[in-house]
Every structure is written in C-alpha cells, then in structure tokens.
Amino acid sequence: MKVVVSLGGIFFSDAESIKKIASVLEELAKSCNLYMVTGGGEIARERIKIARDLGANEAFCDYIGIAVARINARLLISALKDAYPEPFSDYKEVAVAKAAMKGESAKIAVMGGVSPGYTTDAVAAILAEYVNADLLIDVTSVDGVYDADPRMYSDARKYDKLTPKELVALTMKEELKAGSRIVIDPVAAKIIERSGIKTIVIDGSNPRNILDAVHGKHRGTEIA
Ligand code: UTP
C-alpha cells in the first residue's frame, strides 16, 4: 500500500514531538510504502509576514514558505533511521528513487515545498497522484475539515465525509495568499478531485492517529 502523509509545520516545534512522530512513521513504513511531505507552519507564516511588511510580493513570500518547509523536511529526516538522506524537491526524482529500490526497502521519502502558488497539501496531493498512492493523509492541528475555522468560530461544523467536489466548493472560497491559514488549499482540493485519491484529514496531536487512519479507524474527515 502506498501512502502519502502531509504533516503540518506545527509538529516541528521540538525534538520530542518529532521523535514521537518519527517512531510512528517507522512503524508504518514496515507495512506501507511511505512518502512524507512536511509543512512550514507558524515559522513560515512569521517569516512571510516580515517579508510582506518589507514589500515582498506573494510569490517571493511563497519561496520563504517553501524554504521553511524544506528545513522541516530535514528535521524529519534527522529523526528517521531509514529515510532518503536529502529532501526531494521534484516529484519525478522521488518516484525514480523509490523505483530503484524495487519495493525492497522501507526507506521513507521526504519532501518540503516545491513551487509558489500553493501549500504543501498540494505538494502531497500531486505526489500522491504521481506515484499512484492508495491513500493521502493530511495531518493537521484540527480534527478534520469544518465549514469555518474552528479555532475562530465555536459554532463551526465538522464534516465527517465530503466528496471531492464538495471539498473544491468549500476551499475555493479561501484566499490563496502566502502563508494562508487554511486546512486544505484549493489547488490540493482540485488535484484530489481530478486524481480521485482517497484523502483523510486528521488531528496529529496524537501521532498514532496516523496509524489508525491507515487502518480505517480515524475520527477525522474522509474525502472520497
Ligand atoms: P505550508 O504547507 O506549511 O502551509 O506552507 P499550511 O498547509 O497552511 O501550513 P501548516 O504547516 O499545515 O500549518 C507555508 C507556505 O509556504 C508556501 C505558501 O506560501 C504556503 O502558504 N509554499 C509552500 C509554496 O508556495 N509552495 C509549496 O510548495 C509549499
């Protein structure tokens, strides 16, 4: 089973949190062909804000987010015993590296950001499409997709299930600026729609939720 996991930048604030996630990922890699994509989180947003205040345009700010996401990819690689030593910056290189192992290795491929105009959720969706993944898991700081940001609106309603079309309709209302605070960005939603890859959005505060999601026992939002 091929699984792509998009891991939000929030999980990279200290060594203990990264170690806990790495140990779950190593367990998962024993039975799955695992591909990881790391986000930039608050550090990316802070640095983007400074650049914007200095007059940088959105594409320039996006490159700051990409760089921070790649730093987090290096942090994850530092914590994993059997990962490719460098973060990948190209989808094709990941597929070629994995194909060279002929499925014999549990080596985990890690990517950060790739190009301006989207977030690492879209990177994960494109990677999932390119490698024909069976499952895409978006690990975030909220426990699923809501009709409004639950951190700001206490009456926000969570969706247990969404069709890709419904996800696209929801995310198209969002503003796509560098560092936008959105659960899934609209580019990711469109890729999920066109590829038809089953996607699950879960809360990563307990990393074992990732294993549960692979085994179909999640409490997040399923997009299929
Ligand atoms: P993230 O992927 O971290 O944003 O990218 P996110 O999903 O909102 O954050 P978390 O980590 O789940 O909290 C941060 C920013 O980096 C730029 C975008 O500006 C994005 O908002 N970015 C990232 C790109 O432009 N391209 C990429 O491929 C990745």
Short mmCIF file of C-alpha atoms and ligand atoms in Angstrom, two decimals:
data_model
loop_
_atom_site.label_atom_id
_atom_site.label_comp_id
_atom_site.label_asym_id
_atom_site.label_seq_id
_atom_site.Cartn_x
_atom_site.Cartn_y
_atom_site.Cartn_z
CA MET A 1 0.00 0.00 0.00
CA LYS A 2 1.35 3.43 -0.97
CA VAL A 3 0.61 6.21 1.49
CA VAL A 4 1.44 9.91 1.24
CA VAL A 5 1.30 11.86 4.52
CA SER A 6 1.21 15.66 4.65
CA LEU A 7 2.47 16.73 8.07
CA GLY A 8 1.71 20.30 9.21
CA GLY A 9 4.52 22.57 10.37
CA ILE A 10 3.01 22.67 13.87
CA PHE A 11 4.54 19.26 14.63
CA PHE A 12 8.12 20.53 14.26
CA SER A 13 8.39 22.78 17.30
CA ASP A 14 10.61 20.48 19.42
CA ALA A 15 12.72 17.32 19.22
CA GLU A 16 10.40 15.22 21.42
CA SER A 17 7.36 15.80 19.16
CA ILE A 18 9.39 15.00 16.04
CA LYS A 19 10.78 11.81 17.66
CA LYS A 20 7.27 10.60 18.55
CA ILE A 21 6.03 11.14 15.00
CA ALA A 22 9.17 9.54 13.52
CA SER A 23 8.67 6.40 15.60
CA VAL A 24 5.07 6.05 14.35
CA LEU A 25 6.22 6.61 10.76
CA GLU A 26 8.90 3.92 11.12
CA GLU A 27 6.24 1.51 12.37
CA LEU A 28 4.05 2.42 9.40
CA ALA A 29 6.90 2.04 6.90
CA LYS A 30 7.20 -1.67 7.85
CA SER A 31 3.90 -2.36 6.11
CA CYS A 32 3.47 0.65 3.75
CA ASN A 33 5.43 2.36 1.04
CA LEU A 34 5.60 5.74 2.76
CA TYR A 35 6.05 9.23 1.33
CA MET A 36 6.18 12.26 3.66
CA VAL A 37 5.58 15.94 2.94
CA THR A 38 6.36 18.49 5.67
CA GLY A 39 4.76 21.91 6.14
CA GLY A 40 6.28 25.19 7.30
CA GLY A 41 3.71 26.15 9.96
CA GLU A 42 3.96 29.25 12.16
CA ILE A 43 7.67 29.87 11.47
CA ALA A 44 6.84 30.11 7.75
CA ARG A 45 3.89 32.43 8.48
CA GLU A 46 6.02 34.68 10.75
CA ARG A 47 8.85 34.97 8.20
CA ILE A 48 6.35 35.54 5.36
CA LYS A 49 4.74 38.37 7.32
CA ILE A 50 8.10 40.06 7.85
CA ALA A 51 8.94 39.77 4.13
CA ARG A 52 5.49 41.11 3.17
CA ASP A 53 5.92 44.05 5.57
CA LEU A 54 9.23 44.73 3.82
CA GLY A 55 7.42 44.92 0.48
CA ALA A 56 7.99 41.42 -0.95
CA ASN A 57 5.33 40.14 -3.38
CA GLU A 58 3.30 36.93 -2.78
CA ALA A 59 5.46 34.67 -5.00
CA PHE A 60 8.59 35.84 -3.20
CA CYS A 61 6.86 35.15 0.15
CA ASP A 62 5.86 31.70 -1.13
CA TYR A 63 9.57 30.91 -1.61
CA ILE A 64 10.14 31.71 2.06
CA GLY A 65 7.41 29.18 2.98
CA ILE A 66 8.99 26.63 0.64
CA ALA A 67 12.38 27.10 2.32
CA VAL A 68 10.93 26.67 5.83
CA ALA A 69 9.02 23.53 4.78
CA ARG A 70 12.31 22.13 3.44
CA ILE A 71 14.02 22.86 6.77
CA ASN A 72 11.28 20.84 8.50
CA ALA A 73 11.85 18.05 5.95
CA ARG A 74 15.48 17.98 7.14
CA LEU A 75 14.32 17.81 10.77
CA LEU A 76 12.14 14.82 9.98
CA ILE A 77 14.98 13.11 8.08
CA SER A 78 17.22 13.71 11.14
CA ALA A 79 14.75 11.77 13.28
CA LEU A 80 14.19 8.84 10.89
CA LYS A 81 16.54 5.83 10.83
CA ASP A 82 15.77 4.81 7.27
CA ALA A 83 14.92 7.84 5.14
CA TYR A 84 16.47 9.11 1.92
CA PRO A 85 19.22 11.47 3.12
CA GLU A 86 18.06 14.60 1.29
CA PRO A 87 14.58 16.15 0.98
CA PHE A 88 13.29 15.71 -2.57
CA SER A 89 12.36 18.84 -4.49
CA ASP A 90 10.91 17.12 -7.55
CA TYR A 91 8.09 14.56 -7.79
CA LYS A 92 9.80 12.54 -10.53
CA GLU A 93 13.00 12.15 -8.51
CA VAL A 94 11.01 10.61 -5.66
CA ALA A 95 9.37 8.08 -7.97
CA VAL A 96 12.70 7.20 -9.63
CA ALA A 97 14.47 6.76 -6.26
CA LYS A 98 11.69 4.52 -4.95
CA ALA A 99 11.55 2.50 -8.18
CA ALA A 100 15.31 1.89 -7.94
CA MET A 101 14.72 0.12 -4.61
CA LYS A 102 12.26 -2.28 -6.35
CA GLY A 103 9.97 -2.10 -3.33
CA GLU A 104 12.54 -3.95 -1.18
CA SER A 105 13.25 -1.11 1.18
CA ALA A 106 11.16 0.60 3.81
CA LYS A 107 13.08 3.82 3.09
CA ILE A 108 10.89 6.88 3.64
CA ALA A 109 10.97 9.70 1.06
CA VAL A 110 10.57 13.22 2.47
CA MET A 111 9.67 16.42 0.59
CA GLY A 112 9.10 20.02 1.68
CA GLY A 113 7.81 22.79 -0.57
CA VAL A 114 8.10 22.75 -4.36
CA SER A 115 6.68 25.78 -6.23
CA PRO A 116 4.91 29.07 -5.43
CA GLY A 117 1.13 29.28 -5.58
CA TYR A 118 0.08 26.51 -3.26
CA THR A 119 0.89 24.83 0.08
CA THR A 120 2.49 21.53 1.00
CA ASP A 121 -1.01 19.96 0.98
CA ALA A 122 -0.95 20.44 -2.79
CA VAL A 123 2.61 19.05 -2.92
CA ALA A 124 1.32 15.95 -1.11
CA ALA A 125 -1.70 15.68 -3.45
CA ILE A 126 0.46 15.98 -6.59
CA LEU A 127 2.95 13.46 -5.19
CA ALA A 128 0.08 11.09 -4.33
CA GLU A 129 -1.25 11.39 -7.87
CA TYR A 130 2.18 10.97 -9.47
CA VAL A 131 3.11 7.81 -7.53
CA ASN A 132 -0.46 6.40 -7.74
CA ALA A 133 -0.84 6.37 -3.97
CA ASP A 134 -3.71 4.45 -2.39
CA LEU A 135 -4.20 6.98 0.37
CA LEU A 136 -3.38 10.61 1.18
CA ILE A 137 -3.43 11.61 4.86
CA ASP A 138 -3.42 15.27 5.82
CA VAL A 139 -2.17 15.54 9.41
CA THR A 140 -3.07 18.89 10.87
CA SER A 141 -3.82 20.70 14.13
CA VAL A 142 -7.61 20.40 13.81
CA ASP A 143 -9.53 17.13 13.70
CA GLY A 144 -10.97 17.47 10.22
CA VAL A 145 -12.50 19.85 7.69
CA TYR A 146 -15.01 22.37 9.08
CA ASP A 147 -17.36 24.85 7.42
CA ALA A 148 -15.41 27.64 9.18
CA ASP A 149 -12.13 27.80 11.14
CA PRO A 150 -12.97 26.04 14.45
CA ARG A 151 -10.12 27.95 16.17
CA MET A 152 -12.01 31.18 15.47
CA TYR A 153 -15.69 30.13 15.37
CA SER A 154 -17.02 27.97 18.22
CA ASP A 155 -20.13 27.05 16.18
CA ALA A 156 -18.10 25.72 13.22
CA ARG A 157 -19.46 22.39 11.94
CA LYS A 158 -17.18 19.45 11.17
CA TYR A 159 -17.70 17.25 8.11
CA ASP A 160 -17.23 13.52 8.68
CA LYS A 161 -17.34 12.91 4.91
CA LEU A 162 -17.04 15.11 1.85
CA THR A 163 -16.99 14.38 -1.85
CA PRO A 164 -14.00 15.89 -3.74
CA LYS A 165 -16.47 18.22 -5.45
CA GLU A 166 -17.77 19.48 -2.09
CA LEU A 167 -14.17 19.96 -0.90
CA VAL A 168 -13.40 22.05 -4.01
CA ALA A 169 -16.51 24.19 -3.43
CA LEU A 170 -15.50 24.77 0.22
CA THR A 171 -11.85 25.61 -0.46
CA MET A 172 -12.47 27.88 -3.46
CA LYS A 173 -13.86 30.46 -1.03
CA GLU A 174 -10.45 30.70 0.65
CA GLU A 175 -7.85 33.35 -0.03
CA LEU A 176 -4.65 31.88 -1.52
CA LYS A 177 -2.02 34.26 -0.16
CA ALA A 178 1.43 33.15 1.01
CA GLY A 179 1.07 31.62 4.47
CA SER A 180 -2.78 31.49 4.38
CA ARG A 181 -4.25 29.57 7.32
CA ILE A 182 -6.43 27.01 5.54
CA VAL A 183 -6.93 23.32 6.29
CA ILE A 184 -6.66 22.27 2.63
CA ASP A 185 -5.69 24.70 -0.09
CA PRO A 186 -7.79 24.98 -3.28
CA VAL A 187 -5.03 23.59 -5.52
CA ALA A 188 -4.78 20.49 -3.34
CA ALA A 189 -8.57 20.15 -3.48
CA LYS A 190 -8.59 20.27 -7.30
CA ILE A 191 -5.81 17.66 -7.51
CA ILE A 192 -7.68 15.42 -5.07
CA GLU A 193 -10.77 15.82 -7.27
CA ARG A 194 -9.04 15.00 -10.55
CA SER A 195 -6.98 12.10 -9.19
CA GLY A 196 -9.77 10.54 -7.13
CA ILE A 197 -7.25 9.60 -4.42
CA LYS A 198 -8.93 8.80 -1.12
CA THR A 199 -7.95 11.52 1.36
CA ILE A 200 -8.31 11.69 5.13
CA VAL A 201 -7.82 14.83 7.22
CA ILE A 202 -6.89 14.06 10.83
CA ASP A 203 -5.60 15.69 14.00
CA GLY A 204 -1.94 14.82 14.63
CA SER A 205 -1.72 15.77 18.31
CA ASN A 206 -1.59 12.01 18.95
CA PRO A 207 0.70 10.66 16.18
CA ARG A 208 -0.87 7.20 16.50
CA ASN A 209 -3.92 8.72 14.77
CA ILE A 210 -1.86 8.30 11.58
CA LEU A 211 -1.75 4.51 12.06
CA ASP A 212 -5.48 4.47 12.85
CA ALA A 213 -6.19 6.41 9.65
CA VAL A 214 -4.27 3.88 7.56
CA HIS A 215 -6.31 1.12 9.22
CA GLY A 216 -9.59 2.97 8.51
CA LYS A 217 -10.29 3.89 12.14
CA HIS A 218 -9.94 7.67 12.06
CA ARG A 219 -12.23 10.32 13.57
CA GLY A 220 -11.37 12.99 11.00
CA THR A 221 -12.88 13.91 7.63
CA GLU A 222 -12.84 11.45 4.75
CA ILE A 223 -12.85 12.79 1.19
CA ALA A 224 -13.86 10.16 -1.33
P1 UTP B 1 2.55 25.09 4.37
O1 UTP B 1 2.33 23.94 3.54
O2 UTP B 1 3.29 24.96 5.63
O3 UTP B 1 1.15 25.83 4.65
O4 UTP B 1 3.26 26.20 3.51
P2 UTP B 1 -0.06 25.27 5.52
O5 UTP B 1 -0.53 23.98 4.96
O6 UTP B 1 -1.04 26.39 5.63
O7 UTP B 1 0.63 25.14 6.92
P3 UTP B 1 0.76 24.05 8.02
O8 UTP B 1 2.21 23.70 8.01
O9 UTP B 1 -0.15 22.91 7.68
O10 UTP B 1 0.35 24.82 9.24
C1 UTP B 1 3.53 27.50 4.03
C2 UTP B 1 3.55 28.49 2.90
O11 UTP B 1 4.67 28.20 2.06
C3 UTP B 1 4.36 28.46 0.70
C4 UTP B 1 2.93 29.03 0.71
O12 UTP B 1 3.02 30.45 0.84
C5 UTP B 1 2.35 28.44 1.97
O13 UTP B 1 1.25 29.19 2.46
N1 UTP B 1 4.52 27.23 -0.15
C6 UTP B 1 4.70 26.02 0.44
C7 UTP B 1 4.52 27.34 -1.53
O14 UTP B 1 4.34 28.43 -2.09
N2 UTP B 1 4.71 26.22 -2.27
C8 UTP B 1 4.93 25.00 -1.74
O15 UTP B 1 5.14 24.02 -2.49
C9 UTP B 1 4.90 24.90 -0.34
#
